[in-house]
GROMACS .gro file of N, CA and C in nm:
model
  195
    1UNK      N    1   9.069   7.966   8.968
    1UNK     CA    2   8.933   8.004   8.938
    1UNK      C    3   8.883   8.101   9.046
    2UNK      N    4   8.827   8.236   8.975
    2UNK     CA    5   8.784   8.317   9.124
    2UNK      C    6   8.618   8.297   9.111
    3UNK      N    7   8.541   8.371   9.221
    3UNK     CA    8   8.425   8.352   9.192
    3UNK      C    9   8.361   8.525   9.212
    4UNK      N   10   8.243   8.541   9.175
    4UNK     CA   11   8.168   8.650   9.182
    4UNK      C   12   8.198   8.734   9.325
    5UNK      N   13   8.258   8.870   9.320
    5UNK     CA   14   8.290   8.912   9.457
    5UNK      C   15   8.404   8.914   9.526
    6UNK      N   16   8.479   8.786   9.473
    6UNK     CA   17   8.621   8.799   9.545
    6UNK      C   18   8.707   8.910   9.507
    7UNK      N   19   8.795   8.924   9.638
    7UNK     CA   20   8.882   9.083   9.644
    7UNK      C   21   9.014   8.988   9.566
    8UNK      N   22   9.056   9.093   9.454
    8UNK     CA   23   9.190   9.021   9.401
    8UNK      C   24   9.241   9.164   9.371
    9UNK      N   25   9.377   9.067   9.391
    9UNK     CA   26   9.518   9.175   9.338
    9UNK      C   27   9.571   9.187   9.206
   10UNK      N   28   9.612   9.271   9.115
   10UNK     CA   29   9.678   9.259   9.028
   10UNK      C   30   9.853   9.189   9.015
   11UNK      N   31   9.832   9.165   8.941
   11UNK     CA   32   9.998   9.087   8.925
   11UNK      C   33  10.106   9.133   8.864
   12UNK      N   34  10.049   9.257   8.801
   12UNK     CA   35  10.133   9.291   8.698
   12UNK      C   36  10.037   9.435   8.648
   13UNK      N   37  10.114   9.560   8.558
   13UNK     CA   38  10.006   9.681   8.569
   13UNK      C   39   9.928   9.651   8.457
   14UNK      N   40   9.779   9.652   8.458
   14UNK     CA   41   9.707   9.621   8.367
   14UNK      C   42   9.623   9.741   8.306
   15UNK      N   43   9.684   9.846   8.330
   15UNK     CA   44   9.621   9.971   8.282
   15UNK      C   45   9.712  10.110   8.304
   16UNK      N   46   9.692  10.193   8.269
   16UNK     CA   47   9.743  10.296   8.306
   16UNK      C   48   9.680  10.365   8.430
   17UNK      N   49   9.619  10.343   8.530
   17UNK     CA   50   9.546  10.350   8.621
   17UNK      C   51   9.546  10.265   8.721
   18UNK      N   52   9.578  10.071   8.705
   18UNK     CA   53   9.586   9.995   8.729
   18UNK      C   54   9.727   9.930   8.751
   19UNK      N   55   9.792   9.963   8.859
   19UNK     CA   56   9.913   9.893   8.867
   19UNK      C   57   9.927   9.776   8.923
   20UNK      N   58  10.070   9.713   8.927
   20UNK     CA   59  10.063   9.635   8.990
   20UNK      C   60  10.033   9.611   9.156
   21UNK      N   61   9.933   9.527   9.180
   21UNK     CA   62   9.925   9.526   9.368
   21UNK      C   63   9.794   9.573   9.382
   22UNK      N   64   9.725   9.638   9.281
   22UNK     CA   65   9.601   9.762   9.271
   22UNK      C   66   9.559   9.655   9.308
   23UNK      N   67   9.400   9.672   9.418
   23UNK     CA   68   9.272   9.625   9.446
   23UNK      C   69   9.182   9.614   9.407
   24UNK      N   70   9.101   9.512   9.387
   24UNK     CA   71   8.959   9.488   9.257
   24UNK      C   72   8.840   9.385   9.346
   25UNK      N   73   8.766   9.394   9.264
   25UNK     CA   74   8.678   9.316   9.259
   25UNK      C   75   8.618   9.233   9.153
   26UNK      N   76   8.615   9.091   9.150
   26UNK     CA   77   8.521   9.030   9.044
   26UNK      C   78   8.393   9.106   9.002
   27UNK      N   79   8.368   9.112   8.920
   27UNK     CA   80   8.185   9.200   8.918
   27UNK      C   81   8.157   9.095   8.837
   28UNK      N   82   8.254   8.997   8.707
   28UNK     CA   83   8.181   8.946   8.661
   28UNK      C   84   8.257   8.855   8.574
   29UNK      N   85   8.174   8.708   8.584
   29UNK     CA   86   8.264   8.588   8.478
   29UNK      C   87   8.189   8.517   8.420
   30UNK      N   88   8.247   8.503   8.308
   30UNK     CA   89   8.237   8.442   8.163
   30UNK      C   90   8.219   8.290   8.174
   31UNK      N   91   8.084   8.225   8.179
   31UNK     CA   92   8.098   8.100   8.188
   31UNK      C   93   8.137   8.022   8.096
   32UNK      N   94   8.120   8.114   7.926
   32UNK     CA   95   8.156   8.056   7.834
   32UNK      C   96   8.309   8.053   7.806
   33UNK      N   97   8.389   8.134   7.845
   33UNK     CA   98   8.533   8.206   7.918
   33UNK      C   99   8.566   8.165   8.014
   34UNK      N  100   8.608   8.056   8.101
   34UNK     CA  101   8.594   7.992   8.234
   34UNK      C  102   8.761   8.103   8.288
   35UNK      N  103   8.847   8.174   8.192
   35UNK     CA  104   8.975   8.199   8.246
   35UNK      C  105   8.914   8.372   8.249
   36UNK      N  106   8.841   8.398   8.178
   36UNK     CA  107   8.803   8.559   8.149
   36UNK      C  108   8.731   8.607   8.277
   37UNK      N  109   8.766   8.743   8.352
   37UNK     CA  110   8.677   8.811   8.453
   37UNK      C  111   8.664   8.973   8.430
   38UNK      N  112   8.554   9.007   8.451
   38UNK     CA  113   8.559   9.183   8.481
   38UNK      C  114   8.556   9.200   8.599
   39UNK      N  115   8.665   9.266   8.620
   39UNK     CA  116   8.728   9.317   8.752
   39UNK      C  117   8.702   9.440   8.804
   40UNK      N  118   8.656   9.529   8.904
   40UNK     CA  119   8.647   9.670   8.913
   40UNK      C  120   8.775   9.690   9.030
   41UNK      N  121   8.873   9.751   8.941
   41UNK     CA  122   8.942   9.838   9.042
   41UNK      C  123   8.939   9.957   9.140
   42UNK      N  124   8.997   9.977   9.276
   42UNK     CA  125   8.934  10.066   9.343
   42UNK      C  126   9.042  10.143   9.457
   43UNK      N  127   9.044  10.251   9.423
   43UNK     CA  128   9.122  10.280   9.542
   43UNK      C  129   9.047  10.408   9.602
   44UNK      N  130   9.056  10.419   9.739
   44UNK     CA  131   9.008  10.517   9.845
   44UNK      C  132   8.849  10.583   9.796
   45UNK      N  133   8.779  10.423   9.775
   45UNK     CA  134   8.639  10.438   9.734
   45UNK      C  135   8.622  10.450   9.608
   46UNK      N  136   8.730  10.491   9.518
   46UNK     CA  137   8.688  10.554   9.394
   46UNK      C  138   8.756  10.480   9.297
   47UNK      N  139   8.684  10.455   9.177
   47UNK     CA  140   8.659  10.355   9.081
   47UNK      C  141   8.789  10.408   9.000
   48UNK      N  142   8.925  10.289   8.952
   48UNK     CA  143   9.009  10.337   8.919
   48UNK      C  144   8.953  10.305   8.730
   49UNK      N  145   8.919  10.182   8.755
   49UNK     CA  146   8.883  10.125   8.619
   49UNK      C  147   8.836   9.987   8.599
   50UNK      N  148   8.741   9.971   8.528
   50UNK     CA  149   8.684   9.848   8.545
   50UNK      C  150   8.719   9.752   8.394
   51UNK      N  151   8.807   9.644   8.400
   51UNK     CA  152   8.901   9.599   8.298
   51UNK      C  153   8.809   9.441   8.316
   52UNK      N  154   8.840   9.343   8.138
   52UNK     CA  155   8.773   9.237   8.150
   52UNK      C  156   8.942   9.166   8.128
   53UNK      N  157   9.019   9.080   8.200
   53UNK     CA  158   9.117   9.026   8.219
   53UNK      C  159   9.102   8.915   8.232
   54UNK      N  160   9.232   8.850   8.217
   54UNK     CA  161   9.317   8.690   8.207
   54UNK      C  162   9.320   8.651   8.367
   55UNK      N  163   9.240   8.548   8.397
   55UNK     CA  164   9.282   8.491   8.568
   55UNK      C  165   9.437   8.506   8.604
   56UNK      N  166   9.525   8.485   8.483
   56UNK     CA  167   9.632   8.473   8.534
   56UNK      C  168   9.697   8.594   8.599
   57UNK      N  169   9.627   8.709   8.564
   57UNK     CA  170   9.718   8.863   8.595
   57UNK      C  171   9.634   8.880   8.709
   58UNK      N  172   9.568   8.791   8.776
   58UNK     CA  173   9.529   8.814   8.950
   58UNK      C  174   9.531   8.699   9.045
   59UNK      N  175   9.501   8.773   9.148
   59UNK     CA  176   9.561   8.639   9.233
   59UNK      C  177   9.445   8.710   9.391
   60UNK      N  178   9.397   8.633   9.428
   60UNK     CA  179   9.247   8.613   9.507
   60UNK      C  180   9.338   8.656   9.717
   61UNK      N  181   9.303   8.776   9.717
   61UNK     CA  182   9.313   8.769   9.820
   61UNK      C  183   9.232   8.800   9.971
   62UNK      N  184   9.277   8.780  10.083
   62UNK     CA  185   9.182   8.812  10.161
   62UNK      C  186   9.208   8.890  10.241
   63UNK      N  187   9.057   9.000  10.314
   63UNK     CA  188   9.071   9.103  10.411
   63UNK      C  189   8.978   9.077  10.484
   64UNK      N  190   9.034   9.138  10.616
   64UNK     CA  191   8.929   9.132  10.705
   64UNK      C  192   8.891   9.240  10.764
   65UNK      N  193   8.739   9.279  10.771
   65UNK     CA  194   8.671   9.384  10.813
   65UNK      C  195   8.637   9.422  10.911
   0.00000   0.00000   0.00000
C-alpha cells in the first residue's frame, strides 16, 4: 500500500516514456480502488507522464535530500 507523495519506482516499462526503474510520484489514490494509484513520472524536472497503475508495477522507495 503506498500513500499520497511517496517516491516509487517502476517495475517493469509502463509506457513508452516510462521504463523500467523510471521515478514517480503518488499524486493520487483510489479509496474505492485500494490497489489503483496515479503516479507522475519525472525525469530531470520534467514530466515524463502521468499514468493511473496497478500497486504491483511499483515498489516505494526512498531518497534523501
Amino acid at each position: 500500500m503506498f500513500d499520497e507523495y511517496d517516491v516509487v519506482k517502476a517495475k517493469r516499462k509502463l509506457s513508452d516514456k516510462v521504463l523500467k526503474n523510471s521515478i514517480g510520484t503518488v499524486v493520487m489514490i483510489f479509496p474505492e480502488f485500494p490497489n489503483d494509484y496515479t503516479v507522475e513520472f519525472m525525469k530531470d524536472e520534467k514530466t515524463l507522464d502521468i499514468l493511473d497503475i496497478k500497486g504491483e508495477d511499483i515498489k516505494k522507495i526512498n531518497i534523501n535530500l
